[in-house]
Coordinates of C-alpha atoms and ligand atoms in Angstrom, one line a residue:
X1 CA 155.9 130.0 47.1
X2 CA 159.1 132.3 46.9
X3 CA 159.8 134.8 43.9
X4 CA 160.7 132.7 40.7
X5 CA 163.7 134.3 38.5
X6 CA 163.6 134.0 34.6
X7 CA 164.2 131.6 32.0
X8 CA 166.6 132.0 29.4
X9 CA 166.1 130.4 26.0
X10 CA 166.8 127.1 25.8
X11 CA 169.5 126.7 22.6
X12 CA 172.8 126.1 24.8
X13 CA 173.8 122.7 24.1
X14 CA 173.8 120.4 26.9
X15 CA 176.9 120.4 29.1
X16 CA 178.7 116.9 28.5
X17 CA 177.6 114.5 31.0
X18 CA 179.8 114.6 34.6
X19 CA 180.7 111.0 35.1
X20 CA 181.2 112.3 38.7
X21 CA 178.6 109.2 39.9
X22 CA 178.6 106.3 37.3
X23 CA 175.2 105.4 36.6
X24 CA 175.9 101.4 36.3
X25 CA 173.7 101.3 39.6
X26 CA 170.7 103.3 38.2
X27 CA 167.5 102.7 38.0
X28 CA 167.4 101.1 34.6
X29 CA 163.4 101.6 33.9
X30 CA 161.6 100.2 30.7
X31 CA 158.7 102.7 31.5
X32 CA 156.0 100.2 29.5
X33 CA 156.5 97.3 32.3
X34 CA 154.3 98.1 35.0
X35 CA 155.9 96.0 37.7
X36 CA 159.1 97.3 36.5
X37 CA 157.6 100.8 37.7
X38 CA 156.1 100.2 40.4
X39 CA 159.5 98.7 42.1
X40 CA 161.1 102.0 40.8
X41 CA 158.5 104.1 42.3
X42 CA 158.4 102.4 45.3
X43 CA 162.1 103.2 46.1
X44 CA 162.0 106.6 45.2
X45 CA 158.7 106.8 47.5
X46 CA 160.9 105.7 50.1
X47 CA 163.7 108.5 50.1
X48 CA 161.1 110.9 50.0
X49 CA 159.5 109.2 52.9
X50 CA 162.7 109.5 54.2
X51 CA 163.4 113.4 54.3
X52 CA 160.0 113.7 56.0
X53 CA 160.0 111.2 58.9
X54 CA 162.2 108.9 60.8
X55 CA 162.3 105.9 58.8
X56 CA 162.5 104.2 62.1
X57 CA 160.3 105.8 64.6
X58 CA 157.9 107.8 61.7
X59 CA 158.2 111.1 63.7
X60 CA 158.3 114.1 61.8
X61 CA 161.9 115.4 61.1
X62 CA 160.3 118.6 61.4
X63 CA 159.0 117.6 65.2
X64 CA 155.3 118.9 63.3
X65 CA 153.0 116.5 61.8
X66 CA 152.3 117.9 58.2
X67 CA 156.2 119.9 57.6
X68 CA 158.8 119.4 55.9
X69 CA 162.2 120.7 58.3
X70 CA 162.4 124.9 57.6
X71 CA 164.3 126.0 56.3
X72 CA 164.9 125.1 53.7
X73 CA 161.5 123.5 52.8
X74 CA 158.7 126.1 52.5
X75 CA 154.8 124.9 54.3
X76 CA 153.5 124.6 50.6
X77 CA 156.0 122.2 49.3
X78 CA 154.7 119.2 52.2
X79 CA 151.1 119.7 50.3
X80 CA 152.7 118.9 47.1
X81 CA 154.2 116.7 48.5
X82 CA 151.7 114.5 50.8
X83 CA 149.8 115.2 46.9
X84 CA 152.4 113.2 45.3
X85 CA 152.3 110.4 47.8
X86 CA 148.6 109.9 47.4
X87 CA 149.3 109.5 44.0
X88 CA 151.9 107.2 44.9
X89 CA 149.2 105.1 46.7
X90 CA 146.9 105.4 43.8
X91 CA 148.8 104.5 41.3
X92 CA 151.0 101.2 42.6
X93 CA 148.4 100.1 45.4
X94 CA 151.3 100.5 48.1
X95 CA 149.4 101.4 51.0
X96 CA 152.1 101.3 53.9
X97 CA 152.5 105.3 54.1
X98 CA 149.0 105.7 54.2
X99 CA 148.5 106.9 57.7
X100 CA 151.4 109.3 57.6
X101 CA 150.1 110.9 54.8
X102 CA 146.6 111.7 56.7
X103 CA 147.7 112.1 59.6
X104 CA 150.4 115.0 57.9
X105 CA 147.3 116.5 56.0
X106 CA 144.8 116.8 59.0
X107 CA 147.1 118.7 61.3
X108 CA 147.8 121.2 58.8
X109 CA 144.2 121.9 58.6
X110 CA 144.8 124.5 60.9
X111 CA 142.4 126.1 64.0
X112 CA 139.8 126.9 61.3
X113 CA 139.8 123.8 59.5
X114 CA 140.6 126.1 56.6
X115 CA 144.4 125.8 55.7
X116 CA 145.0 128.7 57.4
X117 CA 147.3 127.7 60.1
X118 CA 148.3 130.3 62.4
X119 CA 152.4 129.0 62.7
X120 CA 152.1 129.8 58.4
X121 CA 150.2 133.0 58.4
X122 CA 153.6 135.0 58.6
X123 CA 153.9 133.3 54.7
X124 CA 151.0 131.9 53.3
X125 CA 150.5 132.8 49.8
X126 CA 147.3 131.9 47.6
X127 CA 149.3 129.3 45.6
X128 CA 150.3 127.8 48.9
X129 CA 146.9 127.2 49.8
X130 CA 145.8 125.5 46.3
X131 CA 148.7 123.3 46.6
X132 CA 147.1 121.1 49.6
X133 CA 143.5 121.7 47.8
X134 CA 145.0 119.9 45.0
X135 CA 146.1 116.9 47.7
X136 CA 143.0 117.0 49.6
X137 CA 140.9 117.1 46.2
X138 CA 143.0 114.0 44.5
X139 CA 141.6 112.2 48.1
X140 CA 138.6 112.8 47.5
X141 CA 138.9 111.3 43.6
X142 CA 141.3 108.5 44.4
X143 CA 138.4 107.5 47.8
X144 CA 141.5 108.2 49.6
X145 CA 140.9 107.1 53.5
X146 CA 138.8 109.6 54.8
X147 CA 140.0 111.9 57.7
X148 CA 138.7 111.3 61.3
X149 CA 134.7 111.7 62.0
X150 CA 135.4 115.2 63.7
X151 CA 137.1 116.8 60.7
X152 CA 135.8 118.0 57.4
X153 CA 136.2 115.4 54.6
X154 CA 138.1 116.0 51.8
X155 CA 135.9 117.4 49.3
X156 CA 134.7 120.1 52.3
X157 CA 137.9 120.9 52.8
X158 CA 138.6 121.5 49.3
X159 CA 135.2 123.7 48.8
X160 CA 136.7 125.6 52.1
X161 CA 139.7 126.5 49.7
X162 CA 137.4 127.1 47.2
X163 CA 135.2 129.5 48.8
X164 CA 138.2 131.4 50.3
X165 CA 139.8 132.3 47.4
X166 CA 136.1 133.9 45.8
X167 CA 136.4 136.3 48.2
X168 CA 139.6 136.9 47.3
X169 CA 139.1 138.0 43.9
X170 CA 139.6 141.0 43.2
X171 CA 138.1 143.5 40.1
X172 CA 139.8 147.0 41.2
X173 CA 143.1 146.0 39.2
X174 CA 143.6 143.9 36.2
X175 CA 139.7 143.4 35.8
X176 CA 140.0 140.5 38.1
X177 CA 142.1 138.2 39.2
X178 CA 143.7 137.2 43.0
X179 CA 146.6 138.3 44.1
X180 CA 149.7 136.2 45.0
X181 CA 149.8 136.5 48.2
X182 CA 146.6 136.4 50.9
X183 CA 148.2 139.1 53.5
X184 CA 148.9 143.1 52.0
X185 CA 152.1 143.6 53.5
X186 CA 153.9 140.3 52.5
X187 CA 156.4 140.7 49.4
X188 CA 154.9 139.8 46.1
X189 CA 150.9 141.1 47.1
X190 CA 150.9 143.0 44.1
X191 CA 151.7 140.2 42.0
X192 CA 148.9 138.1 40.3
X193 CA 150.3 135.5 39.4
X194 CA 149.6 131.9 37.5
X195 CA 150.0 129.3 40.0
X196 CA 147.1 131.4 42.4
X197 CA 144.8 132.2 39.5
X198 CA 145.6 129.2 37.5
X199 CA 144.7 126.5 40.0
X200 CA 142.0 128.6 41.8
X201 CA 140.6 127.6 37.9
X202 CA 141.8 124.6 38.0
X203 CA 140.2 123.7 41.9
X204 CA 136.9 125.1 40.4
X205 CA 137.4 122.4 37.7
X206 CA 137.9 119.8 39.6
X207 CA 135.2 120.9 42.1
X208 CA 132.9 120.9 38.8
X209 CA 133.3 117.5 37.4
X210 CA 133.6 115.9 41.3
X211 CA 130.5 117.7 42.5
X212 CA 128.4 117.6 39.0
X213 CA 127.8 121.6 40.0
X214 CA 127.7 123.9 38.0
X215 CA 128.2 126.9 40.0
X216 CA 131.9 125.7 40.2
X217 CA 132.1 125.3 36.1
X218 CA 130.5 128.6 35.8
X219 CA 133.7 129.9 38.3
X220 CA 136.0 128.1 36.2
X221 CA 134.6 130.2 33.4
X222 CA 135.2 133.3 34.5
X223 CA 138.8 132.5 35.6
X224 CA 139.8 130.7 32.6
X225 CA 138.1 134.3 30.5
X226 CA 140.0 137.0 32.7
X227 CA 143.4 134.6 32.3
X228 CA 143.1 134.3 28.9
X229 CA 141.2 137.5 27.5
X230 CA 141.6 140.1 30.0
X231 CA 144.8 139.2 31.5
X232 CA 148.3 139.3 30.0
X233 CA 149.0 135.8 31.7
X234 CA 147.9 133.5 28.6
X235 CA 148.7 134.4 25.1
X236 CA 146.5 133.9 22.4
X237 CA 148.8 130.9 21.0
X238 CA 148.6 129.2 24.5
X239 CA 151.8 130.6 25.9
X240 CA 151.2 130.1 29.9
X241 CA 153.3 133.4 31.8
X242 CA 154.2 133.4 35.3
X243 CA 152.3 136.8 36.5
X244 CA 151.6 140.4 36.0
X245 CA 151.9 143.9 38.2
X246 CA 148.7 145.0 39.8
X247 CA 149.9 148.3 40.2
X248 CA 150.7 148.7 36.5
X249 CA 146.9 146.9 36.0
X250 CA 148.4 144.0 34.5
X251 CA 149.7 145.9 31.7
X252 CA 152.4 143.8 31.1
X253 CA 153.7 140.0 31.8
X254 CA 156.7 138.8 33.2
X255 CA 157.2 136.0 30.4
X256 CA 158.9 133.0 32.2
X257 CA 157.6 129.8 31.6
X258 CA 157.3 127.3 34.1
X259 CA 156.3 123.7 33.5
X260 CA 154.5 123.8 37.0
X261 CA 152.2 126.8 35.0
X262 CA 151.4 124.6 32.2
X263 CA 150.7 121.6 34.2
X264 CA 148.2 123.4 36.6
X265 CA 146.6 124.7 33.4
X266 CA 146.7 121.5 31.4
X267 CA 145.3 119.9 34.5
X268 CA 142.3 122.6 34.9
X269 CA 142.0 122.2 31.2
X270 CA 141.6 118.3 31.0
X271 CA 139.0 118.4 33.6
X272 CA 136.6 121.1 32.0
X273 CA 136.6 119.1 28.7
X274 CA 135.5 116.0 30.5
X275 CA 133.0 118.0 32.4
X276 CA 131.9 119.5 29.5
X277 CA 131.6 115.9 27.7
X278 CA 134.3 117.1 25.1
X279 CA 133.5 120.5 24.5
X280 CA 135.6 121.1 21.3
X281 CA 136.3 124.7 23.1
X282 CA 138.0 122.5 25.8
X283 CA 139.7 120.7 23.5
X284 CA 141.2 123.3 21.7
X285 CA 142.3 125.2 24.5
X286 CA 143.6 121.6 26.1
X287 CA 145.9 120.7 22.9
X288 CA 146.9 124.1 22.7
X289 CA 148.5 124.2 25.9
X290 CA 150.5 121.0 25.7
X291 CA 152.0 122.1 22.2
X292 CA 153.5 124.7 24.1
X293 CA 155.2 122.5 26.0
X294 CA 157.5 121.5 23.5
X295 CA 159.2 124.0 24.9
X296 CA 160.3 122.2 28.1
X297 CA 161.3 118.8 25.9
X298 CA 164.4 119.9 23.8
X299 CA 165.1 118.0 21.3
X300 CA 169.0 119.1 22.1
X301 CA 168.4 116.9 26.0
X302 CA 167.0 114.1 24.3
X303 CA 163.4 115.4 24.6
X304 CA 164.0 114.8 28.6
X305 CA 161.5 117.2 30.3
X306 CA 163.5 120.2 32.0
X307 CA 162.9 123.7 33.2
X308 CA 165.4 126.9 32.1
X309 CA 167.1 127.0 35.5
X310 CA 168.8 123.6 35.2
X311 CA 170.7 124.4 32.9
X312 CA 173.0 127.1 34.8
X313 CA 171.6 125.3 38.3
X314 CA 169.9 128.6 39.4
X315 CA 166.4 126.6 40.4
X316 CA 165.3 128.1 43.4
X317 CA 164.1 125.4 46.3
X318 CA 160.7 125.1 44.9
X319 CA 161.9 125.0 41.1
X320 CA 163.1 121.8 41.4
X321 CA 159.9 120.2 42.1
X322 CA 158.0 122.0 39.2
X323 CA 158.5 119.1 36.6
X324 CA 156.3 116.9 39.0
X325 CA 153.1 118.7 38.8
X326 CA 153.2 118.8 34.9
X327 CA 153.9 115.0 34.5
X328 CA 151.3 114.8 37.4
X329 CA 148.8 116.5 35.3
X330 CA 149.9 115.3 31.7
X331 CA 148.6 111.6 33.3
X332 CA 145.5 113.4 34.0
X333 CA 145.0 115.0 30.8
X334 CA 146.1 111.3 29.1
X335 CA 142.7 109.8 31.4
X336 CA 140.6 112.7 31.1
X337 CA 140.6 113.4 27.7
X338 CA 142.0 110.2 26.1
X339 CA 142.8 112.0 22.6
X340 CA 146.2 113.8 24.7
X341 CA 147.5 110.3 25.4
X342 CA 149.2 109.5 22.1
X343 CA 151.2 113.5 22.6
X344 CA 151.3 112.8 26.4
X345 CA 152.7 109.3 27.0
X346 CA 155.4 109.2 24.9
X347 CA 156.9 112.4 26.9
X348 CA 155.8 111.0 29.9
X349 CA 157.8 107.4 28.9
X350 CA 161.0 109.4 28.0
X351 CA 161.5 111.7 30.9
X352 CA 160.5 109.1 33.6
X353 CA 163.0 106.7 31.6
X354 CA 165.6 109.6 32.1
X355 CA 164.2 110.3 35.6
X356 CA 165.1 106.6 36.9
X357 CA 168.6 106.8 35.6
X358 CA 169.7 109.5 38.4
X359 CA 168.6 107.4 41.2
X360 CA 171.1 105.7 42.4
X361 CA 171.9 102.8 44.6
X362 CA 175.3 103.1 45.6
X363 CA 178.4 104.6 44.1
X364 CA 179.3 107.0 47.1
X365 CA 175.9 108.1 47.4
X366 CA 174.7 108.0 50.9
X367 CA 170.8 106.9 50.2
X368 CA 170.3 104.6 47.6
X369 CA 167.9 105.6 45.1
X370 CA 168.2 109.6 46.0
X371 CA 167.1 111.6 42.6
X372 CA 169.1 114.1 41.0
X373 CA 167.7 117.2 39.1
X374 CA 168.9 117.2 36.0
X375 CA 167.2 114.0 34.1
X376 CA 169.3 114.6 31.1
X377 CA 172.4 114.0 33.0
X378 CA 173.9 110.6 33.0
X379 CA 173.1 109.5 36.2
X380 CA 173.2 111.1 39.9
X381 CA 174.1 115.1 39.2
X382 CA 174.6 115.8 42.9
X383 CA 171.5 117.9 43.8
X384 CA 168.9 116.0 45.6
X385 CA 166.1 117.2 48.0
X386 CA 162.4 117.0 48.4
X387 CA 161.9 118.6 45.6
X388 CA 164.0 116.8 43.2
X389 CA 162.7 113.0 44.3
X390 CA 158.8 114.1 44.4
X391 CA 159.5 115.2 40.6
X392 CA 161.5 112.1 40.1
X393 CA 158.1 109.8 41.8
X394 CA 155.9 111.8 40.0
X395 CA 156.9 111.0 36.7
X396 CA 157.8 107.9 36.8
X397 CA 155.0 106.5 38.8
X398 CA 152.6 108.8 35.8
X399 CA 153.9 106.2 33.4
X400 CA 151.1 103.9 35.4
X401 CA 148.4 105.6 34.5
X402 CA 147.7 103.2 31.2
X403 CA 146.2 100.6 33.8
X404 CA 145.1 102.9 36.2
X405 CA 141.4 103.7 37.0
X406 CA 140.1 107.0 36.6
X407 CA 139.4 110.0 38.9
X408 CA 136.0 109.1 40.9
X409 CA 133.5 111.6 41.0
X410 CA 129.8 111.4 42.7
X411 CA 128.7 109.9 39.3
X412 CA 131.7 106.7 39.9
X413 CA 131.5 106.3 43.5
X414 CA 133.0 109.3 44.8
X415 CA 131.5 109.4 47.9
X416 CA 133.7 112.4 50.5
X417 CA 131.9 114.3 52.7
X418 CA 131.6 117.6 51.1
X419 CA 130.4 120.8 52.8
X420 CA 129.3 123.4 49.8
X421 CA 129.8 126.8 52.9
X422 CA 132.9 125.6 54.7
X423 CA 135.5 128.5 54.3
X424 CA 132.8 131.3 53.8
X425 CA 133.5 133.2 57.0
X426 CA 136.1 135.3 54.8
X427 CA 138.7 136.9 57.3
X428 CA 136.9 136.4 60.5
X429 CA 138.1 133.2 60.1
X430 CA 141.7 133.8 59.6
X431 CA 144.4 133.3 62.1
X432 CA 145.7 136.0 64.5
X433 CA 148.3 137.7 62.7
X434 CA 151.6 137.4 64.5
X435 CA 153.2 140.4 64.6
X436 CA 156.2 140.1 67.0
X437 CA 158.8 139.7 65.0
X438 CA 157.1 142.7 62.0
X439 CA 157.8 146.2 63.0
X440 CA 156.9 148.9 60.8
X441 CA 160.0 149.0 59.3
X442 CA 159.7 145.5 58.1
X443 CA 156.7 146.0 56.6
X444 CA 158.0 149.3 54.7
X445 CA 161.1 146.9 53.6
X446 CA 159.0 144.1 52.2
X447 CA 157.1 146.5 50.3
X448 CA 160.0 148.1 48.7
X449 CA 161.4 144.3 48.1
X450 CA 158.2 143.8 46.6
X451 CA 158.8 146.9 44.1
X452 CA 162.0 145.8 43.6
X453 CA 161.0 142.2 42.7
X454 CA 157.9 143.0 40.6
X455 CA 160.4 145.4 38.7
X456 CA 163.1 142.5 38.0
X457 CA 160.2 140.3 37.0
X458 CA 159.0 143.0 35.2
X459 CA 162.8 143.5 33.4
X460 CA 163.0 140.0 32.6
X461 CA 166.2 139.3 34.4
X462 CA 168.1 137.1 36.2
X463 CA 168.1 137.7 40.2
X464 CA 168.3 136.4 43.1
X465 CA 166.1 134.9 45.2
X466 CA 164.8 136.1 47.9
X467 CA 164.5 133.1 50.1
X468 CA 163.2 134.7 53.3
X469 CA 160.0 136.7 53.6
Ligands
NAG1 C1 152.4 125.3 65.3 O1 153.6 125.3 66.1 C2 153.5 124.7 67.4 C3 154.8 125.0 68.1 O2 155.9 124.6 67.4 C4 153.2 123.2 67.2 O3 153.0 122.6 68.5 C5 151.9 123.1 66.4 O4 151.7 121.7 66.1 C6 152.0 123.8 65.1 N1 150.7 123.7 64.3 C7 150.7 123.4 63.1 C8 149.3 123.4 62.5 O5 151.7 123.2 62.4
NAG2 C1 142.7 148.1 34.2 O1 142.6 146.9 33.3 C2 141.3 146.5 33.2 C3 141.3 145.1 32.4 O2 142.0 145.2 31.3 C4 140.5 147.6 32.4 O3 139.2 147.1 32.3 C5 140.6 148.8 33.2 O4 139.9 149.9 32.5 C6 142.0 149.2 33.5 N1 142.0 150.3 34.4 C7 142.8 151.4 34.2 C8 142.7 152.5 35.3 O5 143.5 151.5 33.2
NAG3 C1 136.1 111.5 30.6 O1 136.9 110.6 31.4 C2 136.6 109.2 31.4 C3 137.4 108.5 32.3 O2 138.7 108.5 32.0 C4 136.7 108.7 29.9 O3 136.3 107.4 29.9 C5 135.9 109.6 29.0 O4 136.1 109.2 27.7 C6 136.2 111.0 29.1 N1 135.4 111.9 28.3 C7 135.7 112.4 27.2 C8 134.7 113.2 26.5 O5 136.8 112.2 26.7
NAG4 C1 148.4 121.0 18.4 O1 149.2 120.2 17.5 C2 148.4 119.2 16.8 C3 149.4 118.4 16.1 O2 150.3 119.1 15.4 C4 147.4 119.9 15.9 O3 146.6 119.0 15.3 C5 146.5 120.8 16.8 O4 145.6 121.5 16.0 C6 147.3 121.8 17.6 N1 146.4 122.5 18.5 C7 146.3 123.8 18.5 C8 145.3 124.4 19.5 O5 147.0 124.5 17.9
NAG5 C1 126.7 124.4 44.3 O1 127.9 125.2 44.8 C2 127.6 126.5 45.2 C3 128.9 127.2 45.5 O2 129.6 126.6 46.6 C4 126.7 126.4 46.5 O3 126.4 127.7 46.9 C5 125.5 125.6 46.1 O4 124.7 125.4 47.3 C6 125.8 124.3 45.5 N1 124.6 123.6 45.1 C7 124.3 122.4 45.4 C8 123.0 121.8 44.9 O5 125.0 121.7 46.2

């Protein structure tokens, strides 16, 4: 993922809506109607179906099975992505993207059948990683189609993640913790950050309550204590931060909050309390986060879920899809740990309401039923991507988890082929680094961009992104 600027406080009152792109051809969702949602989902599944593949032909706009077109859309982003459609599939029964989905996934396995791709080693942060573990772990609980007989199945692949990012922690700083990014000399390696260290806990979670070992839970542990107790990442009141300075030892935090950060911890959080059977520890720690999240549901937007950046529209590329992972895990936390729902589905109902109402079918807009990225707008606000429609699927389609089954484990018939030492070879198994295009002096100016960006983040600022690395 690419460097994330600050947040300011969220008292500005919201601009008056742009009638720009009258809404009268909306989706107009009652968000309690099940069929009503699954229509609504279903064309928003479509557009983002759209910006990854011919709708015609099904080939790759990208020309690679598995990306999204670079620039602008970073490897990670088509994990959270092919994540989302899964759900998608999960959730409405829709089956017709299926194959794409799997097909995507499996070539982005990589050489090493590790998610370590050699064509992303030049990029590949830990968070990057997680984000198709995520996917290939919500196959494995949804009994998503299995991958062919002569790769890995979804749970090994998962434990591969799993077991790659233990030997990436790292005790000589901070007391623990992994690192941003997996390669020294890429921008941002001295920054440990939420997102890696957050859903490395929340992967051992899952791993945990899919597997029934506790080796994982025991992992989760530890992560959760050095996050919480030893770290400056989460605050005693549940405040979730985006990341610290390894070369200051994680003296500080830079204090942005993220609703991708509390979703990936609300998500880990759900799934150790079920583990645990309720653990009152879990679910204390569980409702503590999603108080916090008031924070992200203004009562001055209507209570419509948003992140700081909207409001000046400074999100970054990968900012705009950040709402989608916490509706993702709020639906989660609402099956996992049942006593969330009442807090949970009301937000969920209001914000995929909202959500609906900027996809629209006609009214100059080229695609019908392309998301904007403002939900409290009225109607389409003009900025659409893949990031903006997989948050728009995400929460909407979230609003069907009230008749959806549960995550499967090996307890409920989840039955995917898991391989406990896949991904212990450590580096030996990474790809050849390219280096062509890295001289020296690159690698001396990425560090000093990554001194300069750990100091902004640091500072608490605005900046600007730095898109390429
Ligand atoms: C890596 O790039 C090559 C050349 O563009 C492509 O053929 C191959 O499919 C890519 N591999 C992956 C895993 O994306
Ligand atoms: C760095 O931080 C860790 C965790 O708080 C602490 O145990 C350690 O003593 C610190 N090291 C230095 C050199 O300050
Ligand atoms: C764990 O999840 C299952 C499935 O949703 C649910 O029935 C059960 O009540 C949950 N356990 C606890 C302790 O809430
Ligand atoms: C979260 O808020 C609820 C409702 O106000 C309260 O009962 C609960 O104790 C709070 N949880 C924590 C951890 O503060
Ligand atoms: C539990 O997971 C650990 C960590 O991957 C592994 O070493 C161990 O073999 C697993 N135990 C069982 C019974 O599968």
């Amino acid at each position: 993922m690419r460097f994330f600027g600050s947040t300011r406080a969220l008292s500005v009152l919201p601009l008056l809506a742009s009638w720009l792109f009258p809404s009268t051809s909306a989706i107009d969702l009652d968000p309690t109607q099940p069929d009503q949602v699954r229509i609504a989902a279903k064309n928003v599944a479509q557009v983002l179906m759209s910006m990854y593949a011919d709708p015609q032909t099904g080939a790759p706009i990208s020309g690679i099975p598995g990306l999204l077109q670079y620039p602008p859309y970073y490897w990670w982003e088509a994990g959270a992505m092919f994540g989302q459609l899964i759900d998608y599939w999960y959730y409405t029964g829709d089956s017709q993207w299926n194959d794409m989905v799997r097909a995507g996934i499996v070539h982005q396995i990589g050489e090493n059948r590790n998610f370590m791709p050699a064509n992303q080693s030049k990029d590949e942060g830990n968070d990057d990683q997680l984000f198709w573990a995520f996917t290939v772990m919500s196959a494995a609980e949804y009994n998503f189609p299995n991958p062919p007989d002569n790769v890995p199945g979804w749970l090994a692949l998962a434990q591969s993640i799993f077991n790659q990012l233990n030997t990436r922690w790292e005790t000589a700083t901070c007391g623990g913790g992994t690192r941003w990014q997996i390669y020294q000399w890429l921008p941002g390696y001295d920054y440990k950050n939420l997102a890696s260290n957050g859903g490395f806990f929340q992967l051992s979670a899952r791993l945990a309550l899919y597997t029934g070992n506790d080796t994982y839970a025991q992992k989760a542990l530890e992560i959760y204590d050095w996050l919480a107790n030893i770290s400056p990442l989460i605050s005693d009141d549940y405040h979730v931060y985006d990341g610290s300075d390894a070369k200051k030892n994680c003296s500080d935090a830079d204090h942005s909050q993220w609703t991708y950060n509390y979703g990936i911890m609300i998500g880990g959080a759900a799934y150790m309390y079920n583990y645990t059977n309720g653990d009152p520890i879990w679910r204390e720690r569980l409702s503590g986060f999603i108080n916090q999240t008031g924070y992200f549901f203004p009562e001055s937007y209507g209570s419509v879920m948003l992140d700081a950046c909207e409001i000046p529209q400074k999100c970054n590329i990968d900012q705009v899809s950040f709402k989608g992972y916490l509706a993702r895990w709020f639906a989660i936390a609402a099956q996992l740990a049942p006593f969330t729902a009442p807090q949970i589905i009301p937000h969920l109902r209001i914000s995929g309401k909202a959500a609906a109402q900027t996809c629209v079918a006609s009214d100059g807009v080229p695609v019908p039923y392309k998301c904007g990225n403002r939900w409290y707008w009225q109607g389409y606000d003009g900025n659409s991507g893949v990031g903006q429609q997989l948050s728009a699927l995400s929460v909407i389609s979230a609003n069907l988890v009230t008749v959806a089954e549960p995550p499967k484990n090996v307890h409920t018939g989840g039955d995917s082929q898991g391989d406990p030492s896949l991904g212990t070879g450590g580096a030996k198994e990474f790809p050849e680094f390219q280096f062509p295009d890295v001289t020296t002096a690159d690698k001396v100016a990425a560090s000093v961009v990554t001194a300069v960006v750990v100091s902004c983040m640091m500072g608490g600022g605005w900046w600007i992104v730095h898109g390429e690395s």
